[in-house]
Amino acid sequence: MSICVTGGAGYIGAHIVRLLQQAGHQVIVLDDLSTGVPTRIGDATLVQLDLGDTAEIPRIQAALDGCSAVIHVAGRKQVGESVARPAWYYQQNVGGMANLLLAMQAAGVDRLVFSSSAATYGEPNVARVREDIVMKPINPYGESKLVGEWMVRDAARAWGLRGVNLRYFNVAGAGWEELGDPAVLNLIPMVLQKLQHSQKPAIFGDDYPTPDGTCVRDYIHVVDLANAHMIALDYLERDERPFDAFNIGTGNGNSVREVIEMIGEVSGLDVTPEVTARRPGDPPVLIGDVDRIEQVFEWKAQHDLRSIVDSAWRAWQAGPRRIAL
Ligand code: UD1
Protein backbone atom coordinates (compact mmCIF):
# COMPACT_ATOMS: atom_id res chain seq x y z
CA MET A 1 0.00 0.00 0.00
CA SER A 2 0.99 3.63 -0.40
CA ILE A 3 0.83 5.61 2.81
CA CYS A 4 1.35 9.36 3.12
CA VAL A 5 3.13 10.62 6.24
CA THR A 6 3.01 14.37 6.84
CA GLY A 7 5.98 15.52 8.91
CA GLY A 8 7.69 12.27 7.95
CA ALA A 9 11.16 13.80 8.01
CA GLY A 10 10.81 14.82 11.66
CA TYR A 11 11.85 12.92 14.77
CA ILE A 12 8.62 10.95 15.29
CA GLY A 13 7.59 10.91 11.63
CA ALA A 14 10.86 9.30 10.53
CA HIS A 15 10.30 6.40 12.94
CA ILE A 16 6.82 5.84 11.51
CA VAL A 17 8.22 6.02 7.96
CA ARG A 18 10.89 3.43 8.84
CA LEU A 19 8.33 0.97 10.26
CA LEU A 20 6.05 1.43 7.25
CA GLN A 21 8.97 0.73 4.92
CA GLN A 22 9.93 -2.36 6.91
CA ALA A 23 6.33 -3.56 6.52
CA GLY A 24 6.66 -3.20 2.74
CA HIS A 25 4.64 -0.04 2.19
CA GLN A 26 5.40 2.70 -0.30
CA VAL A 27 5.75 5.96 1.62
CA ILE A 28 5.14 9.52 0.47
CA VAL A 29 6.40 12.18 2.87
CA LEU A 30 4.94 15.69 2.95
CA ASP A 31 7.25 17.94 4.94
CA ASP A 32 8.25 21.60 4.88
CA LEU A 33 11.71 20.59 6.21
CA SER A 34 11.56 23.39 8.79
CA THR A 35 12.74 20.88 11.40
CA GLY A 36 12.74 17.68 9.36
CA VAL A 37 15.83 16.13 7.81
CA PRO A 38 15.46 14.59 4.32
CA THR A 39 18.15 11.95 4.88
CA ARG A 40 15.95 10.34 7.56
CA ILE A 41 13.31 8.98 5.19
CA GLY A 42 15.32 6.48 3.15
CA ASP A 43 13.81 5.94 -0.29
CA ALA A 44 10.43 7.49 0.53
CA THR A 45 9.20 10.11 -1.93
CA LEU A 46 9.59 13.60 -0.47
CA VAL A 47 7.21 16.40 -1.39
CA GLN A 48 8.38 19.62 0.23
CA LEU A 49 5.50 21.92 1.05
CA ASP A 50 3.88 23.93 3.84
CA LEU A 51 0.57 22.25 4.71
CA GLY A 52 -0.66 25.49 6.26
CA ASP A 53 -0.54 27.29 2.89
CA THR A 54 -3.94 27.13 1.19
CA ALA A 55 -2.29 27.58 -2.21
CA GLU A 56 -0.68 24.14 -1.74
CA ILE A 57 -3.97 22.19 -1.67
CA PRO A 58 -3.62 21.11 -5.35
CA ARG A 59 -0.08 19.82 -4.69
CA ILE A 60 -1.23 17.99 -1.55
CA GLN A 61 -4.04 16.43 -3.56
CA ALA A 62 -1.64 15.38 -6.32
CA ALA A 63 0.75 13.84 -3.77
CA LEU A 64 -2.13 11.82 -2.28
CA ASP A 65 -3.02 10.26 -5.62
CA GLY A 66 -2.95 6.49 -5.12
CA CYS A 67 -2.47 6.66 -1.34
CA SER A 68 -4.70 4.53 0.84
CA ALA A 69 -4.16 6.41 4.10
CA VAL A 70 -2.55 9.46 5.67
CA ILE A 71 -0.65 9.61 8.96
CA HIS A 72 -0.72 13.29 9.91
CA VAL A 73 2.25 14.05 12.15
CA ALA A 74 3.23 17.49 10.79
CA GLY A 75 2.65 20.38 13.12
CA ARG A 76 4.12 22.88 15.51
CA LYS A 77 4.59 21.55 19.04
CA GLN A 78 6.21 24.10 21.30
CA VAL A 79 3.93 25.23 24.07
CA GLY A 80 5.77 28.49 24.84
CA GLU A 81 5.95 29.43 21.17
CA SER A 82 2.22 28.76 20.83
CA VAL A 83 1.49 31.21 23.64
CA ALA A 84 3.66 33.85 21.95
CA ARG A 85 2.35 33.25 18.39
CA PRO A 86 -1.19 31.84 18.76
CA ALA A 87 -2.50 32.86 15.33
CA TRP A 88 0.45 31.17 13.64
CA TYR A 89 -0.20 28.00 15.64
CA TYR A 90 -3.81 28.01 14.50
CA GLN A 91 -2.73 28.69 10.92
CA GLN A 92 -0.19 25.88 10.97
CA ASN A 93 -1.96 23.20 13.02
CA VAL A 94 -5.62 23.95 12.32
CA GLY A 95 -5.12 25.44 8.85
CA GLY A 96 -2.79 22.56 7.96
CA MET A 97 -5.44 20.05 9.00
CA ALA A 98 -8.12 21.91 7.00
CA ASN A 99 -5.99 21.93 3.85
CA LEU A 100 -5.11 18.27 4.30
CA LEU A 101 -8.75 17.23 4.76
CA LEU A 102 -9.85 19.23 1.71
CA ALA A 103 -7.12 17.58 -0.37
CA MET A 104 -7.94 14.12 1.02
CA GLN A 105 -11.61 14.47 0.16
CA ALA A 106 -10.78 15.71 -3.35
CA ALA A 107 -8.28 12.85 -3.83
CA GLY A 108 -10.71 10.26 -2.48
CA VAL A 109 -8.42 9.25 0.41
CA ASP A 110 -10.59 8.44 3.43
CA ARG A 111 -8.28 7.04 6.12
CA LEU A 112 -6.47 9.31 8.58
CA VAL A 113 -4.36 8.77 11.70
CA PHE A 114 -3.87 12.09 13.51
CA SER A 115 -1.04 12.89 15.94
CA SER A 116 -2.81 14.52 18.84
CA SER A 117 -1.37 15.22 22.26
CA ALA A 118 -1.93 14.82 25.96
CA ALA A 119 -1.71 18.63 25.90
CA THR A 120 -5.39 18.50 24.88
CA TYR A 121 -6.22 17.50 28.48
CA GLY A 122 -4.69 20.54 30.17
CA GLU A 123 -4.12 19.93 33.87
CA PRO A 124 -6.44 17.05 34.79
CA ASN A 125 -6.55 16.42 38.51
CA VAL A 126 -6.55 12.62 38.25
CA ALA A 127 -3.95 9.91 38.80
CA ARG A 128 -4.35 8.58 35.25
CA VAL A 129 -6.19 10.49 32.58
CA ARG A 130 -8.86 8.65 30.58
CA GLU A 131 -9.83 9.60 27.06
CA ASP A 132 -13.39 10.50 28.05
CA ILE A 133 -12.73 13.26 30.60
CA VAL A 134 -13.71 16.85 29.84
CA MET A 135 -11.01 18.34 27.61
CA LYS A 136 -9.56 21.61 28.92
CA PRO A 137 -6.34 22.51 27.09
CA ILE A 138 -4.48 25.42 28.69
CA ASN A 139 -2.45 26.79 25.77
CA PRO A 140 -2.87 27.41 22.03
CA TYR A 141 -0.80 24.31 21.19
CA GLY A 142 -3.17 22.02 23.09
CA GLU A 143 -6.19 23.93 21.74
CA SER A 144 -4.99 23.57 18.15
CA LYS A 145 -4.59 19.80 18.62
CA LEU A 146 -8.07 19.52 20.14
CA VAL A 147 -9.59 21.47 17.23
CA GLY A 148 -7.75 19.06 14.92
CA GLU A 149 -9.49 16.15 16.66
CA TRP A 150 -12.86 17.85 16.20
CA MET A 151 -12.12 18.32 12.49
CA VAL A 152 -11.44 14.58 12.16
CA ARG A 153 -14.79 13.82 13.85
CA ASP A 154 -16.66 16.34 11.72
CA ALA A 155 -15.18 14.96 8.48
CA ALA A 156 -16.24 11.48 9.59
CA ARG A 157 -19.82 12.70 9.93
CA ALA A 158 -19.78 14.81 6.78
CA TRP A 159 -18.15 12.57 4.21
CA GLY A 160 -17.30 9.30 5.83
CA LEU A 161 -13.66 9.88 6.76
CA ARG A 162 -12.29 6.98 8.79
CA GLY A 163 -10.16 8.83 11.31
CA VAL A 164 -8.48 8.18 14.62
CA ASN A 165 -6.80 10.59 17.04
CA LEU A 166 -3.75 9.37 18.94
CA ARG A 167 -2.95 11.39 22.05
CA TYR A 168 0.78 11.19 22.64
CA PHE A 169 2.22 11.41 26.12
CA ASN A 170 5.98 12.17 26.52
CA VAL A 171 7.71 10.67 23.51
CA ALA A 172 11.44 9.97 23.88
CA GLY A 173 14.24 7.60 22.89
CA ALA A 174 15.34 6.44 19.45
CA GLY A 175 14.71 3.28 17.46
CA TRP A 176 17.87 3.71 15.40
CA GLU A 177 20.96 5.69 16.35
CA GLU A 178 20.58 7.99 13.37
CA LEU A 179 16.97 8.82 14.23
CA GLY A 180 17.47 10.47 17.62
CA ASP A 181 15.59 13.65 18.46
CA PRO A 182 17.63 16.49 16.94
CA ALA A 183 15.73 19.16 18.90
CA VAL A 184 16.63 20.18 22.43
CA LEU A 185 13.16 20.98 23.67
CA ASN A 186 12.29 18.12 26.03
CA LEU A 187 13.73 16.80 29.27
CA ILE A 188 16.16 14.08 28.07
CA PRO A 189 17.82 16.13 25.28
CA MET A 190 17.92 19.18 27.58
CA VAL A 191 19.76 17.18 30.26
CA LEU A 192 22.16 15.73 27.69
CA GLN A 193 22.90 19.17 26.30
CA LYS A 194 23.72 20.45 29.81
CA LEU A 195 26.08 17.50 30.32
CA GLN A 196 27.66 18.15 26.94
CA HIS A 197 28.53 21.65 28.14
CA SER A 198 29.76 20.35 31.53
CA GLN A 199 26.81 21.98 33.28
CA LYS A 200 24.43 20.59 35.87
CA PRO A 201 21.05 19.32 34.64
CA ALA A 202 18.21 21.59 35.75
CA ILE A 203 15.14 20.46 37.67
CA PHE A 204 12.37 22.98 37.10
CA GLY A 205 10.94 22.93 40.62
CA ASP A 206 11.08 20.29 43.35
CA ASP A 207 8.16 21.51 45.45
CA TYR A 208 5.34 19.84 43.53
CA PRO A 209 2.84 17.60 45.34
CA THR A 210 4.53 14.41 44.07
CA PRO A 211 6.56 11.73 45.91
CA ASP A 212 9.95 13.39 45.29
CA GLY A 213 8.63 16.89 44.61
CA THR A 214 9.44 16.88 40.89
CA CYS A 215 6.93 16.59 38.04
CA VAL A 216 5.80 13.14 36.93
CA ARG A 217 5.25 12.20 33.27
CA ASP A 218 4.39 9.12 31.22
CA TYR A 219 7.45 8.52 28.99
CA ILE A 220 6.76 6.43 25.89
CA HIS A 221 9.46 5.02 23.61
CA VAL A 222 9.20 6.44 20.10
CA VAL A 223 9.24 2.91 18.60
CA ASP A 224 6.33 1.80 20.79
CA LEU A 225 4.52 4.92 19.66
CA ALA A 226 5.33 4.32 15.99
CA ASN A 227 4.09 0.74 16.31
CA ALA A 228 0.76 2.00 17.62
CA HIS A 229 0.35 3.86 14.32
CA MET A 230 0.70 0.61 12.39
CA ILE A 231 -2.12 -0.86 14.45
CA ALA A 232 -4.15 2.34 14.03
CA LEU A 233 -4.06 1.78 10.26
CA ASP A 234 -5.51 -1.70 10.80
CA TYR A 235 -8.11 -0.26 13.19
CA LEU A 236 -9.35 2.05 10.43
CA GLU A 237 -10.10 -1.02 8.31
CA ARG A 238 -12.55 -2.34 10.92
CA ASP A 239 -16.24 -1.77 10.32
CA GLU A 240 -16.86 -1.38 14.05
CA ARG A 241 -14.76 1.46 15.44
CA PRO A 242 -16.16 2.38 18.83
CA PHE A 243 -13.61 5.10 19.67
CA ASP A 244 -11.95 7.93 17.80
CA ALA A 245 -9.31 8.87 20.40
CA PHE A 246 -6.68 6.77 22.15
CA ASN A 247 -3.97 7.59 24.68
CA ILE A 248 -0.50 6.39 23.73
CA GLY A 249 1.52 6.00 26.89
CA THR A 250 2.65 3.34 29.31
CA GLY A 251 0.30 4.05 32.20
CA ASN A 252 3.38 4.52 34.41
CA GLY A 253 4.87 7.74 35.66
CA ASN A 254 8.46 8.77 36.24
CA SER A 255 9.61 11.91 37.99
CA VAL A 256 12.11 14.39 36.56
CA ARG A 257 14.55 13.27 39.24
CA GLU A 258 14.15 9.60 38.24
CA VAL A 259 14.78 10.42 34.59
CA ILE A 260 17.92 12.39 35.42
CA GLU A 261 19.17 9.57 37.67
CA MET A 262 18.57 7.07 34.88
CA ILE A 263 20.62 9.24 32.51
CA GLY A 264 23.41 9.07 35.08
CA GLU A 265 23.17 5.26 35.34
CA VAL A 266 23.16 4.73 31.60
CA SER A 267 25.90 7.24 30.77
CA GLY A 268 28.11 6.86 33.81
CA LEU A 269 28.26 10.66 34.05
CA ASP A 270 27.82 12.76 37.18
CA VAL A 271 24.27 14.06 36.84
CA THR A 272 23.97 15.93 40.13
CA PRO A 273 21.18 18.38 39.28
CA GLU A 274 20.49 21.92 40.31
CA VAL A 275 16.97 22.88 41.26
CA THR A 276 15.70 26.01 39.56
CA ALA A 277 12.34 27.78 39.56
CA ARG A 278 9.19 26.07 38.34
CA ARG A 279 8.46 26.46 34.63
CA PRO A 280 5.05 28.12 34.23
CA GLY A 281 2.29 25.83 33.00
CA ASP A 282 3.80 22.47 34.01
CA PRO A 283 1.14 20.16 35.47
CA PRO A 284 2.52 18.21 38.47
CA VAL A 285 1.44 14.80 37.13
CA LEU A 286 0.37 13.67 33.65
CA ILE A 287 0.00 9.92 33.14
CA GLY A 288 -2.19 8.20 30.58
CA ASP A 289 -4.78 5.59 31.37
CA VAL A 290 -3.99 3.07 28.64
CA ASP A 291 -6.78 0.53 29.17
CA ARG A 292 -8.54 1.56 25.97
CA ILE A 293 -5.60 1.17 23.61
CA GLU A 294 -4.45 -2.04 25.30
CA GLN A 295 -7.87 -3.63 24.90
CA VAL A 296 -8.97 -2.31 21.51
CA PHE A 297 -5.59 -2.29 19.70
CA GLU A 298 -4.15 -5.21 21.70
CA TRP A 299 -1.09 -2.99 21.92
CA LYS A 300 1.11 -2.48 24.95
CA ALA A 301 4.30 -0.47 25.34
CA GLN A 302 7.33 -2.77 25.38
CA HIS A 303 10.02 -0.35 26.55
CA ASP A 304 10.62 0.94 30.07
CA LEU A 305 12.41 4.09 31.17
CA ARG A 306 15.85 2.45 31.09
CA SER A 307 15.34 1.36 27.50
CA ILE A 308 14.11 4.83 26.51
CA VAL A 309 17.04 6.61 28.14
CA ASP A 310 19.57 4.06 26.90
CA SER A 311 18.42 4.49 23.28
CA ALA A 312 18.38 8.29 23.57
CA TRP A 313 21.91 8.20 25.00
CA ARG A 314 23.23 5.95 22.22
CA ALA A 315 21.67 8.16 19.55
CA TRP A 316 23.12 11.27 21.18
CA GLN A 317 26.58 9.70 21.30
CA ALA A 318 26.32 8.60 17.66
CA GLY A 319 25.73 12.18 16.53
CA PRO A 320 27.66 15.44 16.33
CA ARG A 321 26.96 16.35 19.96
CA ARG A 322 28.87 13.37 21.37
CA ILE A 323 29.95 13.83 25.00
CA ALA A 324 33.60 12.95 25.72
CA LEU A 325 33.77 10.32 28.47
C1 UD1 B 1 5.77 19.38 26.66
C2 UD1 B 1 4.47 20.07 26.49
C3 UD1 B 1 3.54 19.14 25.81
C4 UD1 B 1 4.09 18.72 24.47
C5 UD1 B 1 5.41 18.06 24.70
C6 UD1 B 1 5.98 17.75 23.33
C7 UD1 B 1 4.21 21.65 28.38
C8 UD1 B 1 3.46 21.95 29.62
N1 UD1 B 1 3.92 20.48 27.77
O1 UD1 B 1 5.56 18.31 27.60
O2 UD1 B 1 2.31 19.78 25.61
O3 UD1 B 1 3.22 17.84 23.84
O4 UD1 B 1 6.28 18.92 25.44
O5 UD1 B 1 7.12 18.39 23.01
O6 UD1 B 1 5.04 22.41 27.94
N2 UD1 B 1 12.13 19.58 32.88
C9 UD1 B 1 13.10 19.87 33.81
N3 UD1 B 1 14.32 20.28 33.36
C10 UD1 B 1 14.62 20.40 32.04
C11 UD1 B 1 13.61 20.09 31.09
C12 UD1 B 1 12.36 19.69 31.54
O7 UD1 B 1 12.88 19.80 35.02
O8 UD1 B 1 15.74 20.77 31.70
C13 UD1 B 1 10.83 19.07 33.36
C14 UD1 B 1 9.63 19.88 32.94
O9 UD1 B 1 9.41 20.92 33.84
C15 UD1 B 1 8.55 18.81 32.97
C16 UD1 B 1 9.29 17.52 32.60
O10 UD1 B 1 10.66 17.80 32.78
O11 UD1 B 1 8.04 18.68 34.28
C17 UD1 B 1 9.07 17.11 31.17
O12 UD1 B 1 9.31 18.25 30.35
P1 UD1 B 1 9.22 18.18 28.75
O13 UD1 B 1 10.08 17.09 28.25
O14 UD1 B 1 9.46 19.57 28.25
O15 UD1 B 1 7.74 17.72 28.44
P2 UD1 B 1 6.34 18.28 28.94
O16 UD1 B 1 6.47 19.65 29.49
O17 UD1 B 1 5.72 17.27 29.81
PDB file of N, CA and C in Angstrom, residues 4-9 28-32 45-49 51 59-60 63-64 74 100:
ATOM      1  N   CYS A   4       0.774   8.032   3.044  1.00  0.00           N
ATOM      2  CA  CYS A   4       1.354   9.365   3.121  1.00  0.00           C
ATOM      3  C   CYS A   4       1.606   9.715   4.587  1.00  0.00           C
ATOM      4  N   VAL A   5       2.815  10.183   4.880  1.00  0.00           N
ATOM      5  CA  VAL A   5       3.133  10.621   6.239  1.00  0.00           C
ATOM      6  C   VAL A   5       3.489  12.106   6.180  1.00  0.00           C
ATOM      7  N   THR A   6       2.644  12.951   6.762  1.00  0.00           N
ATOM      8  CA  THR A   6       3.008  14.369   6.841  1.00  0.00           C
ATOM      9  C   THR A   6       3.980  14.531   8.012  1.00  0.00           C
ATOM     10  N   GLY A   7       4.962  15.390   7.861  1.00  0.00           N
ATOM     11  CA  GLY A   7       5.976  15.521   8.906  1.00  0.00           C
ATOM     12  C   GLY A   7       6.866  14.296   9.005  1.00  0.00           C
ATOM     13  N   GLY A   8       6.956  13.538   7.926  1.00  0.00           N
ATOM     14  CA  GLY A   8       7.691  12.272   7.947  1.00  0.00           C
ATOM     15  C   GLY A   8       9.189  12.410   8.096  1.00  0.00           C
ATOM     16  N   ALA A   9       9.716  13.609   7.866  1.00  0.00           N
ATOM     17  CA  ALA A   9      11.163  13.799   8.006  1.00  0.00           C
ATOM     18  C   ALA A   9      11.545  14.241   9.421  1.00  0.00           C
ATOM     19  N   ILE A  28       5.004   8.161   0.995  1.00  0.00           N
ATOM     20  CA  ILE A  28       5.136   9.521   0.467  1.00  0.00           C
ATOM     21  C   ILE A  28       5.181  10.462   1.666  1.00  0.00           C
ATOM     22  N   VAL A  29       6.224  11.259   1.746  1.00  0.00           N
ATOM     23  CA  VAL A  29       6.397  12.184   2.872  1.00  0.00           C
ATOM     24  C   VAL A  29       6.080  13.606   2.415  1.00  0.00           C
ATOM     25  N   LEU A  30       5.172  14.262   3.144  1.00  0.00           N
ATOM     26  CA  LEU A  30       4.943  15.694   2.948  1.00  0.00           C
ATOM     27  C   LEU A  30       5.586  16.413   4.119  1.00  0.00           C
ATOM     28  N   ASP A  31       6.527  17.303   3.845  1.00  0.00           N
ATOM     29  CA  ASP A  31       7.254  17.939   4.942  1.00  0.00           C
ATOM     30  C   ASP A  31       7.783  19.282   4.450  1.00  0.00           C
ATOM     31  N   ASP A  32       7.706  20.296   5.299  1.00  0.00           N
ATOM     32  CA  ASP A  32       8.253  21.598   4.884  1.00  0.00           C
ATOM     33  C   ASP A  32       9.746  21.701   5.196  1.00  0.00           C
ATOM     34  N   THR A  45       9.323   8.934  -1.062  1.00  0.00           N
ATOM     35  CA  THR A  45       9.197  10.113  -1.929  1.00  0.00           C
ATOM     36  C   THR A  45       8.966  11.337  -1.046  1.00  0.00           C
ATOM     37  N   LEU A  46       9.753  12.378  -1.270  1.00  0.00           N
ATOM     38  CA  LEU A  46       9.590  13.599  -0.474  1.00  0.00           C
ATOM     39  C   LEU A  46       8.915  14.679  -1.306  1.00  0.00           C
ATOM     40  N   VAL A  47       7.840  15.235  -0.779  1.00  0.00           N
ATOM     41  CA  VAL A  47       7.213  16.404  -1.392  1.00  0.00           C
ATOM     42  C   VAL A  47       7.346  17.540  -0.377  1.00  0.00           C
ATOM     43  N   GLN A  48       8.132  18.532  -0.720  1.00  0.00           N
ATOM     44  CA  GLN A  48       8.380  19.618   0.226  1.00  0.00           C
ATOM     45  C   GLN A  48       7.314  20.686   0.061  1.00  0.00           C
ATOM     46  N   LEU A  49       6.509  20.862   1.088  1.00  0.00           N
ATOM     47  CA  LEU A  49       5.499  21.923   1.053  1.00  0.00           C
ATOM     48  C   LEU A  49       5.039  22.250   2.469  1.00  0.00           C
ATOM     49  N   LEU A  51       1.979  22.659   4.676  1.00  0.00           N
ATOM     50  CA  LEU A  51       0.569  22.253   4.710  1.00  0.00           C
ATOM     51  C   LEU A  51      -0.360  23.405   5.074  1.00  0.00           C
ATOM     52  N   ARG A  59      -1.275  20.684  -4.772  1.00  0.00           N
ATOM     53  CA  ARG A  59      -0.076  19.815  -4.686  1.00  0.00           C
ATOM     54  C   ARG A  59      -0.265  18.710  -3.652  1.00  0.00           C
ATOM     55  N   ILE A  60      -0.954  19.032  -2.557  1.00  0.00           N
ATOM     56  CA  ILE A  60      -1.232  17.990  -1.554  1.00  0.00           C
ATOM     57  C   ILE A  60      -2.106  16.906  -2.199  1.00  0.00           C
ATOM     58  N   ALA A  63      -0.145  14.759  -4.495  1.00  0.00           N
ATOM     59  CA  ALA A  63       0.752  13.840  -3.767  1.00  0.00           C
ATOM     60  C   ALA A  63      -0.029  12.657  -3.202  1.00  0.00           C
ATOM     61  N   LEU A  64      -1.311  12.882  -2.899  1.00  0.00           N
ATOM     62  CA  LEU A  64      -2.130  11.823  -2.282  1.00  0.00           C
ATOM     63  C   LEU A  64      -2.672  10.830  -3.302  1.00  0.00           C
ATOM     64  N   ALA A  74       2.691  16.131  10.926  1.00  0.00           N
ATOM     65  CA  ALA A  74       3.229  17.489  10.791  1.00  0.00           C
ATOM     66  C   ALA A  74       2.509  18.459  11.713  1.00  0.00           C
ATOM     67  N   LEU A 100      -5.304  19.710   4.507  1.00  0.00           N
ATOM     68  CA  LEU A 100      -5.107  18.273   4.301  1.00  0.00           C
ATOM     69  C   LEU A 100      -6.451  17.570   4.071  1.00  0.00           C
TER      70      LEU A 100
END
